[in-house]
PDB file of C-alpha atoms and ligand atoms in Angstrom:
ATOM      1  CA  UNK A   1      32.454  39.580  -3.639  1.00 71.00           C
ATOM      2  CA  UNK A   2      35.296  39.073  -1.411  1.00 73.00           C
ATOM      3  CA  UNK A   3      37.884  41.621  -1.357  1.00 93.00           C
ATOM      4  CA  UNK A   4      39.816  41.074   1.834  1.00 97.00           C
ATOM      5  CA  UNK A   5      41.007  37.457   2.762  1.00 98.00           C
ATOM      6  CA  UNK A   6      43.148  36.758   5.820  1.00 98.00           C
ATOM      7  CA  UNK A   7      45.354  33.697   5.328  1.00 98.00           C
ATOM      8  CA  UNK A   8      46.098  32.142   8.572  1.00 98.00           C
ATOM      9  CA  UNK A   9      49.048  29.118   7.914  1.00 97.00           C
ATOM     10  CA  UNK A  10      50.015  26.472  11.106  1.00 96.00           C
ATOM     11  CA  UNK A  11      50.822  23.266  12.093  1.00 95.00           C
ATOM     12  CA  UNK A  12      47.427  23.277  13.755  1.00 97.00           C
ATOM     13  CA  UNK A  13      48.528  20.016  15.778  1.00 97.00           C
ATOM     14  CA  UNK A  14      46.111  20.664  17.416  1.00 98.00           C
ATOM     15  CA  UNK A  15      44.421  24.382  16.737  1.00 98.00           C
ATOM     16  CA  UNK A  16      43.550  26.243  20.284  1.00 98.00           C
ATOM     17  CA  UNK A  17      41.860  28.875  21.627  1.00 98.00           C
ATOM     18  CA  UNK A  18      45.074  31.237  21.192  1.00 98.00           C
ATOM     19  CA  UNK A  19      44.638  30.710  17.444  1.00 98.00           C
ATOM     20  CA  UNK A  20      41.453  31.132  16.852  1.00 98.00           C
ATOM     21  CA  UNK A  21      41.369  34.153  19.194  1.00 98.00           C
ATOM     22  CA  UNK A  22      43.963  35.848  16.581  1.00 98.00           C
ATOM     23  CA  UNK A  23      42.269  34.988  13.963  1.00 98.00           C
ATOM     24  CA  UNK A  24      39.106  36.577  15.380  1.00 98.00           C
ATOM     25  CA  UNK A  25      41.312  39.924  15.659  1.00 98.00           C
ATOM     26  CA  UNK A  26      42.380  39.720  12.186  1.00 98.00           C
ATOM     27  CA  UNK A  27      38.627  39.888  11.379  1.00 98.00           C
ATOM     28  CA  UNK A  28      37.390  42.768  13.096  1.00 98.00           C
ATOM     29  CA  UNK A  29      40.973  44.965  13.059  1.00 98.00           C
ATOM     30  CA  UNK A  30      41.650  44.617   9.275  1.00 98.00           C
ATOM     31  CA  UNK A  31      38.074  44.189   8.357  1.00 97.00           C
ATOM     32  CA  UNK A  32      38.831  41.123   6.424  1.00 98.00           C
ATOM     33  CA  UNK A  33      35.692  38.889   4.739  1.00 97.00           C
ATOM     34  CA  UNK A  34      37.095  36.071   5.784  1.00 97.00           C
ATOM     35  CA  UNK A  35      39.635  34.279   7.304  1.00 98.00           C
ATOM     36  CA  UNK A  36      41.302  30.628   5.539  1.00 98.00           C
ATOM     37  CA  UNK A  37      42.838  28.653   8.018  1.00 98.00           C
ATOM     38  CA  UNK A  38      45.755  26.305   6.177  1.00 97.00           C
ATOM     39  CA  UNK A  39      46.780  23.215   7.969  1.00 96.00           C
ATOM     40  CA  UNK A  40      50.647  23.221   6.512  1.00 93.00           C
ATOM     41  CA  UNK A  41      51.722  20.106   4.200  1.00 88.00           C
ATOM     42  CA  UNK A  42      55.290  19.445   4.927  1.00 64.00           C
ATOM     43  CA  UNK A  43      56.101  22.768   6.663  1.00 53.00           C
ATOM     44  CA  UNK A  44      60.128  23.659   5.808  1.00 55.00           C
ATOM     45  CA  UNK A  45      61.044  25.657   8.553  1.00 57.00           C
ATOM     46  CA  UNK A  46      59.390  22.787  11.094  1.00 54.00           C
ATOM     47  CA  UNK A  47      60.249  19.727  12.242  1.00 58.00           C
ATOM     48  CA  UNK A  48      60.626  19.987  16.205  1.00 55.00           C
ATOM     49  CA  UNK A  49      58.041  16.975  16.431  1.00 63.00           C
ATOM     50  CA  UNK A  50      56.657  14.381  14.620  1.00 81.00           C
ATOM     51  CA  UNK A  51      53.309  15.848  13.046  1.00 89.00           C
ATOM     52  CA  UNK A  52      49.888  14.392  13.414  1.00 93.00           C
ATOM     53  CA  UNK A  53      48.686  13.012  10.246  1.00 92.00           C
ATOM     54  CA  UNK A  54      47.479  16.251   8.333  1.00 93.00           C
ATOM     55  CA  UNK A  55      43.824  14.782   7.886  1.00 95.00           C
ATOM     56  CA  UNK A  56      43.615  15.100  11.713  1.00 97.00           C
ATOM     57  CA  UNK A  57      45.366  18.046  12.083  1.00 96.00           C
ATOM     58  CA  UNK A  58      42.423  19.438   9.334  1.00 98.00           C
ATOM     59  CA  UNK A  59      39.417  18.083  10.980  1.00 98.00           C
ATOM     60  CA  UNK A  60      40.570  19.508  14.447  1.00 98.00           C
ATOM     61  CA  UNK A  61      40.901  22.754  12.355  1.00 98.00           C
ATOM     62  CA  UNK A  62      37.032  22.384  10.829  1.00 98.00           C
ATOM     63  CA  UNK A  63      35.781  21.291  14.446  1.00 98.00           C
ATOM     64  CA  UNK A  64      37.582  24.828  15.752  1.00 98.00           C
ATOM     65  CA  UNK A  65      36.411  27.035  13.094  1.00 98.00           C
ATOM     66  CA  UNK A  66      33.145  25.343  12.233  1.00 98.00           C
ATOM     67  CA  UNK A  67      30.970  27.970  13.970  1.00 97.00           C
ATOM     68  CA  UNK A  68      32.081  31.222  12.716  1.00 98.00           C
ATOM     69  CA  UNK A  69      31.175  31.961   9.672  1.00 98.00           C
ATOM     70  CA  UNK A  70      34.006  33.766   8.285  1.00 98.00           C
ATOM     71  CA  UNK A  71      36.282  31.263   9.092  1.00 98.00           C
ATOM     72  CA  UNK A  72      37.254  28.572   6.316  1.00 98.00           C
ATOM     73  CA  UNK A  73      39.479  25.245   6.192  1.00 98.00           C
ATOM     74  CA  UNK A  74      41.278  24.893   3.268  1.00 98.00           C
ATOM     75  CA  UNK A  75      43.560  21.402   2.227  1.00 97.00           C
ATOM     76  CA  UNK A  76      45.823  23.586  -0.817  1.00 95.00           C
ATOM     77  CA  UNK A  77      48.942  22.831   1.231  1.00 94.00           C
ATOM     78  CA  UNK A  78      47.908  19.290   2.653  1.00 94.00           C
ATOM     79  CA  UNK A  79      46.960  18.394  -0.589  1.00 92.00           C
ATOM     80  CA  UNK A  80      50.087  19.641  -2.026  1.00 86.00           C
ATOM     81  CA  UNK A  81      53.274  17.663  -2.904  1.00 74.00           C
ATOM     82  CA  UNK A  82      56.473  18.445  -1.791  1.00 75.00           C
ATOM     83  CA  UNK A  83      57.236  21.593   0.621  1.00 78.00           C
ATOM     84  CA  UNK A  84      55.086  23.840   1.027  1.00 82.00           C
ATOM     85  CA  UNK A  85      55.698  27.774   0.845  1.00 92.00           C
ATOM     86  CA  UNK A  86      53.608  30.683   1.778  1.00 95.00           C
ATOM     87  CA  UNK A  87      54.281  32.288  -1.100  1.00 97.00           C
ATOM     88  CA  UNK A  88      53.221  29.829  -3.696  1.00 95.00           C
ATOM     89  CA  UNK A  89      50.054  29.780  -1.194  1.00 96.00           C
ATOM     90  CA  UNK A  90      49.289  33.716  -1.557  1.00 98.00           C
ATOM     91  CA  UNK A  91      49.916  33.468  -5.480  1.00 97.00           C
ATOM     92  CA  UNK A  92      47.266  30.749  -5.798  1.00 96.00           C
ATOM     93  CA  UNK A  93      45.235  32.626  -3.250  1.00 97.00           C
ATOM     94  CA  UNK A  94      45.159  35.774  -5.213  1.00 97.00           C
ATOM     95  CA  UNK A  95      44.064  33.681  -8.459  1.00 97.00           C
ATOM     96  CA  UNK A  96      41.193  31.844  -6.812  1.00 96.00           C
ATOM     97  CA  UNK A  97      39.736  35.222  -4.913  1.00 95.00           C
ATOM     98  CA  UNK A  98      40.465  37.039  -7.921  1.00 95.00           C
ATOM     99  CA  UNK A  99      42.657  39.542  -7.121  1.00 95.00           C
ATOM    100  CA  UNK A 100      41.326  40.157  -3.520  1.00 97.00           C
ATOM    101  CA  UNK A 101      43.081  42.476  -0.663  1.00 98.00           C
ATOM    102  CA  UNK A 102      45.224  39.702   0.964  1.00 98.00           C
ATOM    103  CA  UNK A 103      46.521  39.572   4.758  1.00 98.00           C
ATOM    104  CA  UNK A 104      48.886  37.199   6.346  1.00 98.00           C
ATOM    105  CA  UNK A 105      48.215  36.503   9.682  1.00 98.00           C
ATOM    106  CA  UNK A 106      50.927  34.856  11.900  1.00 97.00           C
ATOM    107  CA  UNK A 107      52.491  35.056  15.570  1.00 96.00           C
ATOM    108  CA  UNK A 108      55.183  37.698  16.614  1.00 95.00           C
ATOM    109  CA  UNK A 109      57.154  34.157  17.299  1.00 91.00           C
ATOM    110  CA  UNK A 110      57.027  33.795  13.376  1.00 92.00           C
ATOM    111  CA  UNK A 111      57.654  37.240  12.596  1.00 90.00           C
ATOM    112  CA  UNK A 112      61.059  36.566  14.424  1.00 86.00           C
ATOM    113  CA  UNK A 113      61.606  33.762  11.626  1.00 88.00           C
ATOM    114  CA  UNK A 114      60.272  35.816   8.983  1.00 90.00           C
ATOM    115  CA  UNK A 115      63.236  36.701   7.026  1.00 89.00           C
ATOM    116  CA  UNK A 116      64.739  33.266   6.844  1.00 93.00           C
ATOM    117  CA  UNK A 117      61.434  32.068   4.678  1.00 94.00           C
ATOM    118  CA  UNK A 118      61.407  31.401   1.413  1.00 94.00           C
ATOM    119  CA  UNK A 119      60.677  34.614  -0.753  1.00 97.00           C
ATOM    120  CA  UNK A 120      59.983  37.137   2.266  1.00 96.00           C
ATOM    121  CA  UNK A 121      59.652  40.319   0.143  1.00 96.00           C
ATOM    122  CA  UNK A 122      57.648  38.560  -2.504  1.00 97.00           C
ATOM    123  CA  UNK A 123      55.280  37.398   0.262  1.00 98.00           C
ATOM    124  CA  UNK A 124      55.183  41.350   1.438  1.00 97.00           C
ATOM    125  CA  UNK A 125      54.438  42.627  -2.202  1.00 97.00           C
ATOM    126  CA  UNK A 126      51.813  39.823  -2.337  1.00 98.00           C
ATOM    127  CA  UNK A 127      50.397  40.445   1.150  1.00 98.00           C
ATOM    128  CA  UNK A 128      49.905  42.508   4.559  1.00 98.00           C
ATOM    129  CA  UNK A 129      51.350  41.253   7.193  1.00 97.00           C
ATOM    130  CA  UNK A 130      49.094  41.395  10.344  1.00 98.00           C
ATOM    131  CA  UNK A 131      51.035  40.395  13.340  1.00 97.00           C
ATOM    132  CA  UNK A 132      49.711  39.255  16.605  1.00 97.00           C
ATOM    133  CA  UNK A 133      51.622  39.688  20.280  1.00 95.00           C
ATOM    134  CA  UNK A 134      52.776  36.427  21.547  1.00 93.00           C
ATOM    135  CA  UNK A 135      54.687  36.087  25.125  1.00 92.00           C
ATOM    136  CA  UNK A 136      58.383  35.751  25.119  1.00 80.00           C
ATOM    137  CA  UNK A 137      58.030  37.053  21.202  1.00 75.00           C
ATOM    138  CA  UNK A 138      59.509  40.331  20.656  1.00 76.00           C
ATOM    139  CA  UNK A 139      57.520  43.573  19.833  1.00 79.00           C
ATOM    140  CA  UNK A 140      56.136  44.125  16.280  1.00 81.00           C
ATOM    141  CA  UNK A 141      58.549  46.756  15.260  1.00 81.00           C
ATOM    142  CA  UNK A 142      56.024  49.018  12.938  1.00 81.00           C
ATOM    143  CA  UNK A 143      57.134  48.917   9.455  1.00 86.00           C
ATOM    144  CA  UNK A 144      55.360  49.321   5.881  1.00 91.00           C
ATOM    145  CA  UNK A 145      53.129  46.846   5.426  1.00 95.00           C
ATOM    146  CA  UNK A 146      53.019  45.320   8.704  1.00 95.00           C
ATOM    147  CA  UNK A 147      49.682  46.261  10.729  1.00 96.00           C
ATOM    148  CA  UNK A 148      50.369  45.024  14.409  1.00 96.00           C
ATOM    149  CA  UNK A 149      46.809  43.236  16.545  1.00 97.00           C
ATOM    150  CA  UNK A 150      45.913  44.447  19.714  1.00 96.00           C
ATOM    151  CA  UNK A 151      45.233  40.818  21.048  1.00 97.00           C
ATOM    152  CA  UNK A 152      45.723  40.002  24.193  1.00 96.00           C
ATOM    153  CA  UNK A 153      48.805  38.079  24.206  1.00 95.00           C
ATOM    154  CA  UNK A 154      47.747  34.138  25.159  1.00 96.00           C
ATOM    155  CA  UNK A 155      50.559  32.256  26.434  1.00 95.00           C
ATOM    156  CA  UNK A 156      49.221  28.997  24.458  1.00 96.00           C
ATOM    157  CA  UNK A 157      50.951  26.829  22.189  1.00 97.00           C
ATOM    158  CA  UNK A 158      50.134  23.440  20.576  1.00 98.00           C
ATOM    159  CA  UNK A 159      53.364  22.000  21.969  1.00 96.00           C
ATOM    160  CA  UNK A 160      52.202  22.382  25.306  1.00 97.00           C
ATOM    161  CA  UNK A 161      48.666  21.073  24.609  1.00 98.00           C
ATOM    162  CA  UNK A 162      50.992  18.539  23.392  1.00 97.00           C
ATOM    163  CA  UNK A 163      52.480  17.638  26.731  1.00 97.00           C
ATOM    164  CA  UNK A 164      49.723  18.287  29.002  1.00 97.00           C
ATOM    165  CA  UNK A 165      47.872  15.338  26.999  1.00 97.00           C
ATOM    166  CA  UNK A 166      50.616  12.973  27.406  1.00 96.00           C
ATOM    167  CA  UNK A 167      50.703  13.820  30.874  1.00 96.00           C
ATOM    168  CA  UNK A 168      47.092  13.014  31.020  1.00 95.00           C
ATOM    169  CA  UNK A 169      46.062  16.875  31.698  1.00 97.00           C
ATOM    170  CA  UNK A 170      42.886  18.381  31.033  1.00 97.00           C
ATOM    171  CA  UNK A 171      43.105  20.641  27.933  1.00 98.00           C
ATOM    172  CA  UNK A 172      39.621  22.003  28.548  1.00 97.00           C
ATOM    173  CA  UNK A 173      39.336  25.776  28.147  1.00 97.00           C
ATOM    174  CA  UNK A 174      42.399  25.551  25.878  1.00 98.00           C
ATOM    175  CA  UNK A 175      41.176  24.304  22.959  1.00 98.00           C
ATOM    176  CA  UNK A 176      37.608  23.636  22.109  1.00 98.00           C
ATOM    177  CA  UNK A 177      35.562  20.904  22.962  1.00 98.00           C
ATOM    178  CA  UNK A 178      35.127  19.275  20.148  1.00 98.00           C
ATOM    179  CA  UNK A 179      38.896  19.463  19.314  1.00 98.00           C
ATOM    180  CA  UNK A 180      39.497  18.446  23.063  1.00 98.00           C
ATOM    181  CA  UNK A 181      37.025  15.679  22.281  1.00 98.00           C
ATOM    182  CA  UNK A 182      38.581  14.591  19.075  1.00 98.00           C
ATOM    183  CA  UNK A 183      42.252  14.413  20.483  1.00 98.00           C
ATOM    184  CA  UNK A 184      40.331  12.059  23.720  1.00 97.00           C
ATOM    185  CA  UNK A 185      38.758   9.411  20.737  1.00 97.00           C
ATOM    186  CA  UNK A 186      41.622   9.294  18.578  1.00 97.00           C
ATOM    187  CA  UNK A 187      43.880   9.276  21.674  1.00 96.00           C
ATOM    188  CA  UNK A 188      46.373  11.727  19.821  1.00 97.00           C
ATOM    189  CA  UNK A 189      49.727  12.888  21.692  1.00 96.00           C
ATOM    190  CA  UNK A 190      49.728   9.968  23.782  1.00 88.00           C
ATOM    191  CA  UNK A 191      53.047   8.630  24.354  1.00 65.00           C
ATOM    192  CA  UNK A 192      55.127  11.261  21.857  1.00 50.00           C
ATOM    193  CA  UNK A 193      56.074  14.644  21.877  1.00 46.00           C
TER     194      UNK A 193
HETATM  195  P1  LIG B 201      53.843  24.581  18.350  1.00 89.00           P
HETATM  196  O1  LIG B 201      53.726  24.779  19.821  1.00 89.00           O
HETATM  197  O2  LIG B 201      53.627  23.171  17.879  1.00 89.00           O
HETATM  198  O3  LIG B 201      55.090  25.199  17.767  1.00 89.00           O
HETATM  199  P2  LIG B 201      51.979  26.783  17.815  1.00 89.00           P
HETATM  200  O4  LIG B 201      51.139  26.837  19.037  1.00 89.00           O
HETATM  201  O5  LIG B 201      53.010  27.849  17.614  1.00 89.00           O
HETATM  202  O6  LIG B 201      52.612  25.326  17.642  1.00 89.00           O
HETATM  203  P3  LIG B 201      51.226  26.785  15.018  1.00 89.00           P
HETATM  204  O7  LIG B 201      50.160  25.992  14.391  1.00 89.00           O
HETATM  205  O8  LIG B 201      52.635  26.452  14.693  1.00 89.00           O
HETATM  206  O9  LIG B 201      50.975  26.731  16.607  1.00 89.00           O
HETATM  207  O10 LIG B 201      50.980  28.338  14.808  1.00 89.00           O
HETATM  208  C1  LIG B 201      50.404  28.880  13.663  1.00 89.00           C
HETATM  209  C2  LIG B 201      50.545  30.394  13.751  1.00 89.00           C
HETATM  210  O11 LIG B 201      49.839  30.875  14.918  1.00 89.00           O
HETATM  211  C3  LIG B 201      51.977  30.883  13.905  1.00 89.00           C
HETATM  212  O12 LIG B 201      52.116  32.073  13.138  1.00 89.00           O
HETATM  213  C4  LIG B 201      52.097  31.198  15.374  1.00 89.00           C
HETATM  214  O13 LIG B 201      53.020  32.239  15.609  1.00 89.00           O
HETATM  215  C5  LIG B 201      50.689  31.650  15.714  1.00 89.00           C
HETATM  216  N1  LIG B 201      50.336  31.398  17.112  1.00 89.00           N
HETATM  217  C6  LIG B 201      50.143  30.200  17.708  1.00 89.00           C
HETATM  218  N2  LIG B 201      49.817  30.340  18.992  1.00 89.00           N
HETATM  219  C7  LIG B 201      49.782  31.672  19.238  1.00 89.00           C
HETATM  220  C8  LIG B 201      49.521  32.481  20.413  1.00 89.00           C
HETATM  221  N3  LIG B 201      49.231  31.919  21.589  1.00 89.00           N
HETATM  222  N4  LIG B 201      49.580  33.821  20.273  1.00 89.00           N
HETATM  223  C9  LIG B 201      49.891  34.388  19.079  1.00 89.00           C
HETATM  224  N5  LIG B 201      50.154  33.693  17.955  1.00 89.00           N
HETATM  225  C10 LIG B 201      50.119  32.356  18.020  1.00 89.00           C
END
């Protein structure tokens, strides 16, 4: 059975090394069984750029993830209508796993945000929070139900994949190959932010 289940929400436009690297420390720090990666629908709180179509931005995330075992893709919020909210995500989480341990995983940068989401103390009865450094984020102040990684703090973002690709940059060693390979054939990022 599967009692611990790290939920791991993002844009994922396109997922990188910095992302799967957290979601690696979720694994092993909070002993989870596994770790669902959710490419976000129509995310509310994010609209700096016009997102990649989400069944690109979810087969970049299976071509990441595809070799770790404990890593899964999963289309609830693509799939779903309207906005989508993390806490509608963790309720239908803890139906389908049946009442397993559940752990959001997210970016000190989102941590920041945290209190301006929809149903934040819902989302911390529902969940642990397991925060992971970031540069220019601020310190995970240690709090009840907030478990801070040790990662190494990875100065990567998918915006600045972004622009290196319009700028016709390499992105090797940033993301993986096959997502570096995916963005080359379906020449994403060209020409927009
Ligand atoms: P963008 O640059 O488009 O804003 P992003 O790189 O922040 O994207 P998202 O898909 O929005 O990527 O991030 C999903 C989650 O991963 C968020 O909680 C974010 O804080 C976290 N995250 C992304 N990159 C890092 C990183 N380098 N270190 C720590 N956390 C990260």
């Amino acid at each position: 059975v599967t009692r611990r289940v790290g939920l791991f929400g993002g844009t994922f436009d396109p997922p990188h090394l910095g992302h799967l690297l957290i979601a690696e420390w979720a694994l092993e720090e909070l002993e989870l069984d596994r770790v669902v990666f959710m490419p976000a629908g129509s995310p509310p709180h994010k609209r700096r750029h016009e997102l990649s179509a989400a069944d690109a931005r979810i087969a970049m995330t299976r071509l990441a993830t595809s070799r770790n075992p404990r890593f899964r893709v999963s289309t609830l919020e693509t799939r779903r209508r309207g906005l989508s909210f993390t806490v509608d995500t963790l309720r239908e989480l803890k139906r389908s796993t049946r009442g397993a341990d559940l752990v959001l995983i997210l970016g000190a940068d989102s941590l920041d945000d945290f209190r301006n989401w929809h149903a934040p103390r819902e989302i911390m009865r529902l969940a642990t929070l397991a925060v992971a450094a970031r540069p220019a984020a601020h310190r995970v102040r240690r709090r009840r139900g907030v478990v801070a990684l040790q990662n190494p703090p990875l100065a990567l973002s998918s915006s600045a994949i972004r622009a290196r690709v319009r700028a016709g940059r390499s992105v090797r060693y940033l993301v993986p190959d096959a997502v570096a390979r995916y963005i080359a054939r379906h020449r994403l990022y060209a020409g927009r932010s």
